[in-house]
Amino acid sequence: MNEPRLVSVSRRCDGVSAEALLASARGRERFYWNQDDLVYVGIGVAAEITAWGERRFAAIEEKARTLFSGVRVLGGAEPMALPRLFGGFSFQPDFITEHTWAQFAPAYFVLPHYQLFRRGETAWLTLNVQIAADELLDEGALRAALDAECALAQQSTSSPIVPAAPLSSDYPMSLDEWTGLIESARSSMKAGALNKVVLARVCELRFAERVNVEGALDYLNDAYSGCYRFLFEPIPHLAFFGATPELLVRTSGKTVETMALAGSIRRGGTLAEDEALGASLLADPKERHEHALVVEGIRDRLTSLTTMLDIPSEPGVLRLRNIQHLHTAICGSLKAPCGVVPLAEALHPTPALGGSPRADALEFIRQREPVPRGWYAAPIGWIDSHLDGAFVVAIRSAVCQNERVWLYAGAGIVADSQPQKEWEETALKFSPMLNALGAGPDVLA
């Protein structure tokens, strides 16, 4: 039996607001990616691929390769407007489909039916369809459909949305339970079983009506413009979204980019205090040790795959709206182009979100964390038709089901970590998404 063929047609569609287009598609499958001046919006589903288990990365790469192998692109198009898959992976391979993540497979990617690409004032709209192998291609009909959709997109408008405050908030883990979890981790470190482990806790919000995701994204676009903003909504009103500062991996041919992001402190109320806090972060032995473990973990995983790896000897400070992080940008040249998915598999999770040694840290998380992570702290991003792409680490994120939202925040634990300080750090990391969802500081715990 012959497989369907993928057909893609694009056209310029300037004058479109990506955010207005996203808002106009409420109630449909939606996908969003905003990185600096590079914005994608996906609407509808032309194709989807899923995978389970230990081979979920390899299976997704194989299915993506098959999907794109016979793609027919009609006419010329901006390369960034060519079809691409949007999606992500679960944190752990043995995915637990409890109620929070019941609709999310361990690996789940969607090729949108319509895909808008915008950079600056230039925009391209792409229509992706699958047709039967023996079906005649009606290019005129496809272009007419694309023209009509472009006209609608150019007319779409949106107005500022003030998020409604939640009815209630709940933190399933108490400070005492958190302290016990950290003390257990420290005991494992003193016994030599772990060097570092990243532990997370959860906040649940309940609203009177369905969560307005695009309103939350509007806030994140304004307040966290230096982060990667994303939305994966494969089923209407079941969405995973956030604004993460952390790039896992980006590839283009033989070029690979990643980063180490570990070690945190709050922002200051004045410029002088802010600079003093940043300097204290750079001088803090515990934070520097935590960061160094991440750098070395990335180095170990990429050295055998690259001919050159540029890793600065000292970290810098990445300043976000409410928090500062130790940050090391890393780039390299691959021995051979391999696409983005194998590198995402090699790097996930870095010690910034899992721990060190990796296998032992993951087992500790699996056994001790009371709430499954689902897609939190896992790779989310896109794959293009050349199998290059970008994945970020899905932190500062939330998953929503209609009127309910679950937020996640984690902290890196090393031998001299203090439970109260780590509790306060996770509260700081909850803030971006709480604010985006209309919850004030009074719901922090």
PDB file of N, CA and C in Angstrom, residues 230-285:
ATOM      1  N   PHE A 230       7.030  29.276  24.135  1.00  0.00           N
ATOM      2  CA  PHE A 230       6.519  28.147  23.358  1.00  0.00           C
ATOM      3  C   PHE A 230       5.118  27.768  23.800  1.00  0.00           C
ATOM      4  N   LEU A 231       4.407  27.132  22.877  1.00  0.00           N
ATOM      5  CA  LEU A 231       3.091  26.555  23.146  1.00  0.00           C
ATOM      6  C   LEU A 231       2.953  25.299  22.312  1.00  0.00           C
ATOM      7  N   PHE A 232       2.542  24.218  22.959  1.00  0.00           N
ATOM      8  CA  PHE A 232       2.209  22.976  22.258  1.00  0.00           C
ATOM      9  C   PHE A 232       0.816  22.582  22.721  1.00  0.00           C
ATOM     10  N   GLU A 233      -0.158  22.742  21.829  1.00  0.00           N
ATOM     11  CA  GLU A 233      -1.566  22.482  22.142  1.00  0.00           C
ATOM     12  C   GLU A 233      -2.135  21.522  21.099  1.00  0.00           C
ATOM     13  N   PRO A 234      -1.810  20.226  21.207  1.00  0.00           N
ATOM     14  CA  PRO A 234      -2.223  19.267  20.178  1.00  0.00           C
ATOM     15  C   PRO A 234      -3.698  18.921  20.226  1.00  0.00           C
ATOM     16  N   ILE A 235      -4.327  19.218  21.355  1.00  0.00           N
ATOM     17  CA  ILE A 235      -5.767  19.043  21.522  1.00  0.00           C
ATOM     18  C   ILE A 235      -6.286  20.356  22.101  1.00  0.00           C
ATOM     19  N   PRO A 236      -7.340  20.938  21.533  1.00  0.00           N
ATOM     20  CA  PRO A 236      -7.814  22.226  22.034  1.00  0.00           C
ATOM     21  C   PRO A 236      -8.029  22.230  23.545  1.00  0.00           C
ATOM     22  N   HIS A 237      -7.469  23.244  24.207  1.00  0.00           N
ATOM     23  CA  HIS A 237      -7.594  23.486  25.640  1.00  0.00           C
ATOM     24  C   HIS A 237      -6.765  22.522  26.489  1.00  0.00           C
ATOM     25  N   LEU A 238      -5.922  21.728  25.861  1.00  0.00           N
ATOM     26  CA  LEU A 238      -4.942  20.898  26.573  1.00  0.00           C
ATOM     27  C   LEU A 238      -3.570  21.340  26.072  1.00  0.00           C
ATOM     28  N   ALA A 239      -2.886  22.167  26.845  1.00  0.00           N
ATOM     29  CA  ALA A 239      -1.712  22.870  26.324  1.00  0.00           C
ATOM     30  C   ALA A 239      -0.551  22.835  27.302  1.00  0.00           C
ATOM     31  N   PHE A 240       0.647  22.823  26.736  1.00  0.00           N
ATOM     32  CA  PHE A 240       1.894  22.959  27.485  1.00  0.00           C
ATOM     33  C   PHE A 240       2.576  24.217  26.964  1.00  0.00           C
ATOM     34  N   PHE A 241       2.921  25.128  27.860  1.00  0.00           N
ATOM     35  CA  PHE A 241       3.456  26.411  27.409  1.00  0.00           C
ATOM     36  C   PHE A 241       4.398  26.987  28.463  1.00  0.00           C
ATOM     37  N   GLY A 242       5.212  27.952  28.034  1.00  0.00           N
ATOM     38  CA  GLY A 242       6.144  28.547  28.970  1.00  0.00           C
ATOM     39  C   GLY A 242       7.103  29.504  28.306  1.00  0.00           C
ATOM     40  N   ALA A 243       8.077  29.955  29.100  1.00  0.00           N
ATOM     41  CA  ALA A 243       9.132  30.862  28.626  1.00  0.00           C
ATOM     42  C   ALA A 243      10.423  30.421  29.294  1.00  0.00           C
ATOM     43  N   THR A 244      11.216  29.654  28.579  1.00  0.00           N
ATOM     44  CA  THR A 244      12.434  29.094  29.153  1.00  0.00           C
ATOM     45  C   THR A 244      13.665  29.858  28.692  1.00  0.00           C
ATOM     46  N   PRO A 245      14.622  30.077  29.583  1.00  0.00           N
ATOM     47  CA  PRO A 245      15.879  30.712  29.160  1.00  0.00           C
ATOM     48  C   PRO A 245      16.894  29.725  28.613  1.00  0.00           C
ATOM     49  N   GLU A 246      16.585  28.428  28.668  1.00  0.00           N
ATOM     50  CA  GLU A 246      17.624  27.411  28.468  1.00  0.00           C
ATOM     51  C   GLU A 246      17.519  26.696  27.123  1.00  0.00           C
ATOM     52  N   LEU A 247      18.514  26.913  26.281  1.00  0.00           N
ATOM     53  CA  LEU A 247      18.651  26.171  25.025  1.00  0.00           C
ATOM     54  C   LEU A 247      19.287  24.818  25.318  1.00  0.00           C
ATOM     55  N   LEU A 248      18.648  23.748  24.844  1.00  0.00           N
ATOM     56  CA  LEU A 248      19.263  22.428  24.950  1.00  0.00           C
ATOM     57  C   LEU A 248      20.222  22.211  23.795  1.00  0.00           C
ATOM     58  N   VAL A 249      19.735  22.378  22.568  1.00  0.00           N
ATOM     59  CA  VAL A 249      20.606  22.198  21.401  1.00  0.00           C
ATOM     60  C   VAL A 249      19.950  22.819  20.172  1.00  0.00           C
ATOM     61  N   ARG A 250      20.804  23.377  19.312  1.00  0.00           N
ATOM     62  CA  ARG A 250      20.361  23.875  18.013  1.00  0.00           C
ATOM     63  C   ARG A 250      21.394  23.436  16.991  1.00  0.00           C
ATOM     64  N   THR A 251      20.936  22.922  15.839  1.00  0.00           N
ATOM     65  CA  THR A 251      21.860  22.475  14.802  1.00  0.00           C
ATOM     66  C   THR A 251      21.521  23.111  13.463  1.00  0.00           C
ATOM     67  N   SER A 252      22.560  23.285  12.674  1.00  0.00           N
ATOM     68  CA  SER A 252      22.435  23.693  11.276  1.00  0.00           C
ATOM     69  C   SER A 252      23.625  23.100  10.550  1.00  0.00           C
ATOM     70  N   GLY A 253      23.391  22.000   9.833  1.00  0.00           N
ATOM     71  CA  GLY A 253      24.510  21.308   9.193  1.00  0.00           C
ATOM     72  C   GLY A 253      25.476  20.780  10.234  1.00  0.00           C
ATOM     73  N   LYS A 254      26.734  21.233  10.166  1.00  0.00           N
ATOM     74  CA  LYS A 254      27.749  20.781  11.115  1.00  0.00           C
ATOM     75  C   LYS A 254      27.859  21.673  12.358  1.00  0.00           C
ATOM     76  N   THR A 255      27.077  22.725  12.419  1.00  0.00           N
ATOM     77  CA  THR A 255      27.155  23.650  13.552  1.00  0.00           C
ATOM     78  C   THR A 255      26.204  23.213  14.658  1.00  0.00           C
ATOM     79  N   VAL A 256      26.717  23.190  15.890  1.00  0.00           N
ATOM     80  CA  VAL A 256      25.892  22.846  17.041  1.00  0.00           C
ATOM     81  C   VAL A 256      26.063  23.925  18.105  1.00  0.00           C
ATOM     82  N   GLU A 257      24.964  24.283  18.755  1.00  0.00           N
ATOM     83  CA  GLU A 257      24.974  25.257  19.843  1.00  0.00           C
ATOM     84  C   GLU A 257      24.222  24.676  21.030  1.00  0.00           C
ATOM     85  N   THR A 258      24.697  24.983  22.222  1.00  0.00           N
ATOM     86  CA  THR A 258      24.008  24.594  23.437  1.00  0.00           C
ATOM     87  C   THR A 258      24.409  25.583  24.528  1.00  0.00           C
ATOM     88  N   MET A 259      24.032  25.317  25.759  1.00  0.00           N
ATOM     89  CA  MET A 259      24.445  26.183  26.862  1.00  0.00           C
ATOM     90  C   MET A 259      24.389  25.419  28.170  1.00  0.00           C
ATOM     91  N   ALA A 260      25.166  25.900  29.132  1.00  0.00           N
ATOM     92  CA  ALA A 260      25.054  25.469  30.519  1.00  0.00           C
ATOM     93  C   ALA A 260      24.380  26.593  31.285  1.00  0.00           C
ATOM     94  N   LEU A 261      23.320  26.268  31.995  1.00  0.00           N
ATOM     95  CA  LEU A 261      22.580  27.259  32.771  1.00  0.00           C
ATOM     96  C   LEU A 261      22.301  26.647  34.138  1.00  0.00           C
ATOM     97  N   ALA A 262      23.053  27.040  35.129  1.00  0.00           N
ATOM     98  CA  ALA A 262      22.881  26.493  36.474  1.00  0.00           C
ATOM     99  C   ALA A 262      23.540  27.434  37.463  1.00  0.00           C
ATOM    100  N   GLY A 263      22.918  27.600  38.614  1.00  0.00           N
ATOM    101  CA  GLY A 263      23.340  28.576  39.601  1.00  0.00           C
ATOM    102  C   GLY A 263      22.454  29.797  39.492  1.00  0.00           C
ATOM    103  N   SER A 264      21.769  30.150  40.584  1.00  0.00           N
ATOM    104  CA  SER A 264      20.738  31.192  40.503  1.00  0.00           C
ATOM    105  C   SER A 264      20.752  32.093  41.724  1.00  0.00           C
ATOM    106  N   ILE A 265      20.286  33.327  41.514  1.00  0.00           N
ATOM    107  CA  ILE A 265      20.085  34.279  42.600  1.00  0.00           C
ATOM    108  C   ILE A 265      19.049  35.291  42.126  1.00  0.00           C
ATOM    109  N   ARG A 266      18.410  35.982  43.061  1.00  0.00           N
ATOM    110  CA  ARG A 266      17.365  36.939  42.687  1.00  0.00           C
ATOM    111  C   ARG A 266      17.968  38.195  42.066  1.00  0.00           C
ATOM    112  N   ARG A 267      17.100  39.007  41.439  1.00  0.00           N
ATOM    113  CA  ARG A 267      17.506  40.323  40.954  1.00  0.00           C
ATOM    114  C   ARG A 267      17.493  41.325  42.109  1.00  0.00           C
ATOM    115  N   GLY A 268      18.271  42.370  41.971  1.00  0.00           N
ATOM    116  CA  GLY A 268      18.307  43.407  42.988  1.00  0.00           C
ATOM    117  C   GLY A 268      17.288  44.501  42.739  1.00  0.00           C
ATOM    118  N   GLY A 269      16.971  45.249  43.801  1.00  0.00           N
ATOM    119  CA  GLY A 269      16.025  46.343  43.680  1.00  0.00           C
ATOM    120  C   GLY A 269      16.623  47.591  43.069  1.00  0.00           C
ATOM    121  N   THR A 270      17.947  47.717  43.122  1.00  0.00           N
ATOM    122  CA  THR A 270      18.661  48.831  42.501  1.00  0.00           C
ATOM    123  C   THR A 270      19.766  48.262  41.627  1.00  0.00           C
ATOM    124  N   LEU A 271      20.327  49.103  40.771  1.00  0.00           N
ATOM    125  CA  LEU A 271      21.416  48.655  39.910  1.00  0.00           C
ATOM    126  C   LEU A 271      22.595  48.178  40.736  1.00  0.00           C
ATOM    127  N   ALA A 272      22.926  48.918  41.790  1.00  0.00           N
ATOM    128  CA  ALA A 272      24.066  48.535  42.629  1.00  0.00           C
ATOM    129  C   ALA A 272      23.819  47.194  43.309  1.00  0.00           C
ATOM    130  N   GLU A 273      22.613  47.009  43.856  1.00  0.00           N
ATOM    131  CA  GLU A 273      22.302  45.739  44.513  1.00  0.00           C
ATOM    132  C   GLU A 273      22.297  44.603  43.504  1.00  0.00           C
ATOM    133  N   ASP A 274      21.767  44.862  42.314  1.00  0.00           N
ATOM    134  CA  ASP A 274      21.707  43.842  41.273  1.00  0.00           C
ATOM    135  C   ASP A 274      23.108  43.381  40.886  1.00  0.00           C
ATOM    136  N   GLU A 275      24.009  44.330  40.694  1.00  0.00           N
ATOM    137  CA  GLU A 275      25.382  43.981  40.333  1.00  0.00           C
ATOM    138  C   GLU A 275      26.084  43.263  41.473  1.00  0.00           C
ATOM    139  N   ALA A 276      25.789  43.665  42.706  1.00  0.00           N
ATOM    140  CA  ALA A 276      26.394  42.993  43.857  1.00  0.00           C
ATOM    141  C   ALA A 276      25.902  41.553  43.968  1.00  0.00           C
ATOM    142  N   LEU A 277      24.624  41.339  43.720  1.00  0.00           N
ATOM    143  CA  LEU A 277      24.086  39.977  43.757  1.00  0.00           C
ATOM    144  C   LEU A 277      24.699  39.125  42.655  1.00  0.00           C
ATOM    145  N   GLY A 278      24.847  39.696  41.450  1.00  0.00           N
ATOM    146  CA  GLY A 278      25.487  38.964  40.361  1.00  0.00           C
ATOM    147  C   GLY A 278      26.919  38.600  40.694  1.00  0.00           C
ATOM    148  N   ALA A 279      27.644  39.531  41.311  1.00  0.00           N
ATOM    149  CA  ALA A 279      29.029  39.252  41.704  1.00  0.00           C
ATOM    150  C   ALA A 279      29.087  38.164  42.769  1.00  0.00           C
ATOM    151  N   SER A 280      28.137  38.197  43.706  1.00  0.00           N
ATOM    152  CA  SER A 280      28.127  37.158  44.747  1.00  0.00           C
ATOM    153  C   SER A 280      27.799  35.795  44.158  1.00  0.00           C
ATOM    154  N   LEU A 281      26.954  35.777  43.121  1.00  0.00           N
ATOM    155  CA  LEU A 281      26.652  34.516  42.436  1.00  0.00           C
ATOM    156  C   LEU A 281      27.909  33.947  41.788  1.00  0.00           C
ATOM    157  N   LEU A 282      28.661  34.806  41.119  1.00  0.00           N
ATOM    158  CA  LEU A 282      29.906  34.368  40.469  1.00  0.00           C
ATOM    159  C   LEU A 282      30.938  33.890  41.482  1.00  0.00           C
ATOM    160  N   ALA A 283      30.863  34.407  42.702  1.00  0.00           N
ATOM    161  CA  ALA A 283      31.865  34.064  43.718  1.00  0.00           C
ATOM    162  C   ALA A 283      31.420  32.941  44.648  1.00  0.00           C
ATOM    163  N   ASP A 284      30.191  32.470  44.498  1.00  0.00           N
ATOM    164  CA  ASP A 284      29.639  31.467  45.423  1.00  0.00           C
ATOM    165  C   ASP A 284      30.159  30.075  45.072  1.00  0.00           C
ATOM    166  N   PRO A 285      30.921  29.422  45.962  1.00  0.00           N
ATOM    167  CA  PRO A 285      31.494  28.100  45.640  1.00  0.00           C
ATOM    168  C   PRO A 285      30.434  27.048  45.323  1.00  0.00           C
TER     169      PRO A 285
END
